[in-house]
Amino acid sequence: ADKINENANQVIMKLMGLGVMAGLNDQIEFDQAELIALEFNKEISKEEKLDEIEMQEKDLDFEDNEEDLVTRPPVVSVMGHVDHGKTSILDAIRNTQFASGEAGGITQHIGASTVNINNKEIVFLDTPGHEAFTQMRMRGAQSTDIAILVVAGDDGVMPQTIEAINHAKAAEIPIIVAINKMDKEESDSNRVKQELTEYGLISEDWGGDTIMVEVSAKTGDGIKDLLEMVLLVAEMRELKANPNRDAVGIIIEAQLDKARGAIATVLVQKGTLHDKDYVVTGSSSGRIRAMFNSKGETISEAGPSTPVQILGLSDVAEAGDKIFAVEDEKTARAYADRAKEQKREERLIQKSNTNLEDMYEGIEEGELKELNIIVKTDVKGTVDAVSSSFAKLSNEEVFVNVIAGAVGGITESDVLLAQASNAIIIGFNVRPTQGALQMAEENNIEIRTYSIIYEAIEDVEKALKGMLDPEF
Ligand code: GDP
């Protein structure tokens, strides 16, 4: 009625004449609207929307040609058990900067910072915690190139150390181990190395291929070596990006500032982000009003592997979302609107994940080729026994893959990892925490607990053959 400038009641009457019972807030088909408009002697046309096919994220996030790629700095996350010294190591790293006189000014907290060593740059993400890290990965964004795993020499491998290893392994990023607190007399790096062998991390000096560096965040000993090792691993990985294209990045942090509006820290991954660029991230869009680096200085452009804080987004962005520079405001809006719509739809359609009962269907339809399992047990020996038994169940159709195994209760971290890897969780003589249970329910992640190994093996075997009775 609004669009054709007619009385709403009149329109409703006409619709009834066509046999359409519609109220004020109902939607009608375009064909019906066209007929009604004709009744009023008016012509209408469809509003032109950006072609859906045109609006594919992969068009923004396209692959670059090999010859356009140039070396970019590595992006590093520091992970490890609480109190093992993640924050202290990051501080010590930033201090090497000041000591070498390369950096000036005060480091702003923007969630990431760039460090200079031997005239090369390394980007550090502020300890996102392995959970945030996996959350990002779940949204399809790989934020980190290299993980530094901090293990305190006086405490050794602890539950979150193992979690961090599992998350880094699932993301397929190399791990450099920093054995910290070596200034303490109780510290014993051999013990740490010994413990880490159980998780497949074998030190180079023990014939393995994991780099392990002894450090002390307190005295600064070994920090420079650690940084040089990061550069070495980065060099081997040949990290590259094309700086000459519209920018693609990832949101590291986002918040609302009373005075400045929506603020976001972006890690540029490809291309170059410019001041005044139009951008879109999730359902938020806008034009960049100002950009700052990790020293708080205003900058006008940021290339690959540069963390920048940006102002100008319409709404608070979501950490872990991708951000794209686009050609104009109309395109940015169109993407944001579509994301809004998708979010609405997603809320309606519950995503279904892997579930042992429905597995056979997936296999039959050729959709499921891999069954990922996370194993949690009460004793160490069980992890290995169970993992190899499950692996043996693999057949021509399905590859049974134990992606992580550890001792301990089933935590939210496990559920998150399961969600990111489309896995089910199987526990032996362990229970899920209340939080894990709730999170699993919300996200349709299957948790099965057993007290007898044989029963679990049998269930998975039955599921593979489509013979599993539903569990009530
Ligand atoms: P995070 O929880 O992993 O971020 O750990 P923090 O960096 O907060 O460090 C935890 C505690 O260990 C703090 O009291 C630090 O002062 C101390 N710490 C960290 N690194 C060292 C170190 O190399 N030597 C000693 N002696 N203490 C350290």
mmCIF file of N, CA and C and ligand atoms in Angstrom, residues 78-92 127 150 152 154 160 179-187 215-221 223, ligand 1:
data_model
loop_
_atom_site.group_PDB
_atom_site.id
_atom_site.type_symbol
_atom_site.label_atom_id
_atom_site.label_comp_id
_atom_site.label_asym_id
_atom_site.label_seq_id
_atom_site.Cartn_x
_atom_site.Cartn_y
_atom_site.Cartn_z
ATOM 1 N N VAL A 78 50.486 -17.098 21.428
ATOM 2 C CA VAL A 78 51.169 -17.701 22.564
ATOM 3 C C VAL A 78 50.119 -18.449 23.381
ATOM 4 N N MET A 79 50.337 -19.751 23.545
ATOM 5 C CA MET A 79 49.353 -20.570 24.255
ATOM 6 C C MET A 79 50.008 -21.305 25.410
ATOM 7 N N GLY A 80 49.189 -21.896 26.270
ATOM 8 C CA GLY A 80 49.743 -22.682 27.358
ATOM 9 C C GLY A 80 48.878 -22.630 28.598
ATOM 10 N N HIS A 81 49.305 -23.360 29.600
ATOM 11 C CA HIS A 81 48.544 -23.456 30.849
ATOM 12 C C HIS A 81 48.587 -22.121 31.593
ATOM 13 N N VAL A 82 47.551 -21.860 32.340
ATOM 14 C CA VAL A 82 47.483 -20.621 33.111
ATOM 15 C C VAL A 82 48.675 -20.540 34.076
ATOM 16 N N ASP A 83 49.224 -19.334 34.197
ATOM 17 C CA ASP A 83 50.363 -19.066 35.092
ATOM 18 C C ASP A 83 51.697 -19.630 34.615
ATOM 19 N N HIS A 84 51.736 -20.185 33.415
ATOM 20 C CA HIS A 84 53.020 -20.672 32.922
ATOM 21 C C HIS A 84 53.855 -19.561 32.298
ATOM 22 N N GLY A 85 53.225 -18.377 32.138
ATOM 23 C CA GLY A 85 54.007 -17.210 31.727
ATOM 24 C C GLY A 85 53.720 -16.650 30.344
ATOM 25 N N LYS A 86 52.520 -16.869 29.816
ATOM 26 C CA LYS A 86 52.186 -16.358 28.482
ATOM 27 C C LYS A 86 52.301 -14.829 28.430
ATOM 28 N N THR A 87 51.649 -14.188 29.405
ATOM 29 C CA THR A 87 51.657 -12.726 29.427
ATOM 30 C C THR A 87 53.078 -12.206 29.629
ATOM 31 N N SER A 88 53.798 -12.851 30.549
ATOM 32 C CA SER A 88 55.166 -12.399 30.840
ATOM 33 C C SER A 88 56.060 -12.526 29.612
ATOM 34 N N ILE A 89 55.872 -13.590 28.844
ATOM 35 C CA ILE A 89 56.702 -13.775 27.645
ATOM 36 C C ILE A 89 56.379 -12.696 26.608
ATOM 37 N N LEU A 90 55.089 -12.403 26.447
ATOM 38 C CA LEU A 90 54.725 -11.331 25.513
ATOM 39 C C LEU A 90 55.329 -10.003 25.949
ATOM 40 N N ASP A 91 55.298 -9.747 27.261
ATOM 41 C CA ASP A 91 55.901 -8.511 27.772
ATOM 42 C C ASP A 91 57.397 -8.506 27.519
ATOM 43 N N ALA A 92 58.040 -9.644 27.788
ATOM 44 C CA ALA A 92 59.489 -9.728 27.591
ATOM 45 C C ALA A 92 59.844 -9.494 26.122
ATOM 46 N N THR A 127 47.527 -13.391 23.380
ATOM 47 C CA THR A 127 47.005 -14.642 23.945
ATOM 48 C C THR A 127 45.493 -14.773 23.853
ATOM 49 N N VAL A 150 53.834 -22.322 25.689
ATOM 50 C CA VAL A 150 54.611 -22.029 26.885
ATOM 51 C C VAL A 150 54.381 -23.117 27.931
ATOM 52 N N ALA A 152 55.839 -24.116 31.768
ATOM 53 C CA ALA A 152 56.719 -23.713 32.874
ATOM 54 C C ALA A 152 57.617 -24.876 33.262
ATOM 55 N N ASP A 154 59.087 -25.494 35.898
ATOM 56 C CA ASP A 154 58.940 -26.002 37.264
ATOM 57 C C ASP A 154 57.590 -26.701 37.461
ATOM 58 N N GLN A 160 45.780 -27.631 30.466
ATOM 59 C CA GLN A 160 45.624 -26.670 29.366
ATOM 60 C C GLN A 160 46.781 -26.716 28.370
ATOM 61 N N ILE A 179 60.143 -23.372 26.942
ATOM 62 C CA ILE A 179 60.182 -23.881 28.316
ATOM 63 C C ILE A 179 60.578 -22.704 29.195
ATOM 64 N N ASN A 180 59.608 -22.222 29.949
ATOM 65 C CA ASN A 180 59.766 -20.950 30.659
ATOM 66 C C ASN A 180 60.185 -21.156 32.124
ATOM 67 N N LYS A 181 60.512 -20.066 32.735
ATOM 68 C CA LYS A 181 60.910 -20.006 34.154
ATOM 69 C C LYS A 181 62.209 -20.774 34.405
ATOM 70 N N MET A 182 63.108 -20.762 33.417
ATOM 71 C CA MET A 182 64.359 -21.482 33.564
ATOM 72 C C MET A 182 65.289 -20.820 34.584
ATOM 73 N N ASP A 183 64.923 -19.591 35.026
ATOM 74 C CA ASP A 183 65.719 -18.957 36.087
ATOM 75 C C ASP A 183 65.472 -19.621 37.439
ATOM 76 N N LYS A 184 64.376 -20.372 37.523
ATOM 77 C CA LYS A 184 64.048 -21.021 38.805
ATOM 78 C C LYS A 184 64.853 -22.312 38.971
ATOM 79 N N GLU A 185 65.300 -22.521 40.185
ATOM 80 C CA GLU A 185 66.133 -23.684 40.428
ATOM 81 C C GLU A 185 65.380 -25.003 40.195
ATOM 82 N N GLU A 186 64.098 -24.991 40.543
ATOM 83 C CA GLU A 186 63.298 -26.214 40.415
ATOM 84 C C GLU A 186 63.040 -26.581 38.952
ATOM 85 N N SER A 187 63.265 -25.638 38.046
ATOM 86 C CA SER A 187 62.925 -25.910 36.647
ATOM 87 C C SER A 187 63.789 -27.016 36.057
ATOM 88 N N VAL A 215 63.654 -20.553 28.072
ATOM 89 C CA VAL A 215 63.602 -19.107 28.254
ATOM 90 C C VAL A 215 63.312 -18.747 29.709
ATOM 91 N N SER A 216 63.517 -17.490 29.995
ATOM 92 C CA SER A 216 63.028 -16.934 31.255
ATOM 93 C C SER A 216 62.429 -15.579 30.930
ATOM 94 N N ALA A 217 61.146 -15.493 31.120
ATOM 95 C CA ALA A 217 60.484 -14.211 30.859
ATOM 96 C C ALA A 217 60.963 -13.190 31.877
ATOM 97 N N LYS A 218 61.392 -13.699 33.039
ATOM 98 C CA LYS A 218 61.804 -12.802 34.112
ATOM 99 C C LYS A 218 63.138 -12.123 33.795
ATOM 100 N N THR A 219 64.131 -12.910 33.396
ATOM 101 C CA THR A 219 65.446 -12.328 33.119
ATOM 102 C C THR A 219 65.609 -11.943 31.651
ATOM 103 N N GLY A 220 64.748 -12.464 30.810
ATOM 104 C CA GLY A 220 64.852 -12.179 29.370
ATOM 105 C C GLY A 220 65.748 -13.181 28.654
ATOM 106 N N ASP A 221 66.340 -14.096 29.407
ATOM 107 C CA ASP A 221 67.212 -15.098 28.775
ATOM 108 C C ASP A 221 66.435 -15.949 27.769
ATOM 109 N N ILE A 223 64.862 -15.232 25.152
ATOM 110 C CA ILE A 223 63.738 -14.629 24.414
ATOM 111 C C ILE A 223 64.140 -14.326 22.968
HETATM 112 P P1 GDP B 1 49.985 -16.557 32.171
HETATM 113 O O1 GDP B 1 48.796 -16.867 33.029
HETATM 114 O O2 GDP B 1 50.408 -17.750 31.391
HETATM 115 O O3 GDP B 1 49.814 -15.344 31.317
HETATM 116 O O4 GDP B 1 51.191 -16.295 33.193
HETATM 117 P P2 GDP B 1 51.838 -14.918 33.676
HETATM 118 O O5 GDP B 1 52.654 -14.317 32.619
HETATM 119 O O6 GDP B 1 50.768 -14.096 34.291
HETATM 120 O O7 GDP B 1 52.833 -15.452 34.786
HETATM 121 C C1 GDP B 1 52.387 -16.162 35.937
HETATM 122 C C2 GDP B 1 53.350 -15.950 37.082
HETATM 123 O O8 GDP B 1 54.610 -16.515 36.783
HETATM 124 C C3 GDP B 1 53.605 -14.486 37.402
HETATM 125 O O9 GDP B 1 53.689 -14.322 38.779
HETATM 126 C C4 GDP B 1 54.947 -14.220 36.749
HETATM 127 O O10 GDP B 1 55.649 -13.207 37.386
HETATM 128 C C5 GDP B 1 55.651 -15.550 36.888
HETATM 129 N N1 GDP B 1 56.615 -15.787 35.819
HETATM 130 C C6 GDP B 1 56.395 -15.734 34.499
HETATM 131 N N2 GDP B 1 57.524 -16.003 33.811
HETATM 132 C C7 GDP B 1 58.488 -16.230 34.741
HETATM 133 C C8 GDP B 1 59.879 -16.584 34.648
HETATM 134 O O11 GDP B 1 60.478 -16.728 33.586
HETATM 135 N N3 GDP B 1 60.535 -16.763 35.827
HETATM 136 C C9 GDP B 1 59.914 -16.624 37.029
HETATM 137 N N4 GDP B 1 60.646 -16.819 38.111
HETATM 138 N N5 GDP B 1 58.633 -16.300 37.137
HETATM 139 C C10 GDP B 1 57.910 -16.102 36.015
#
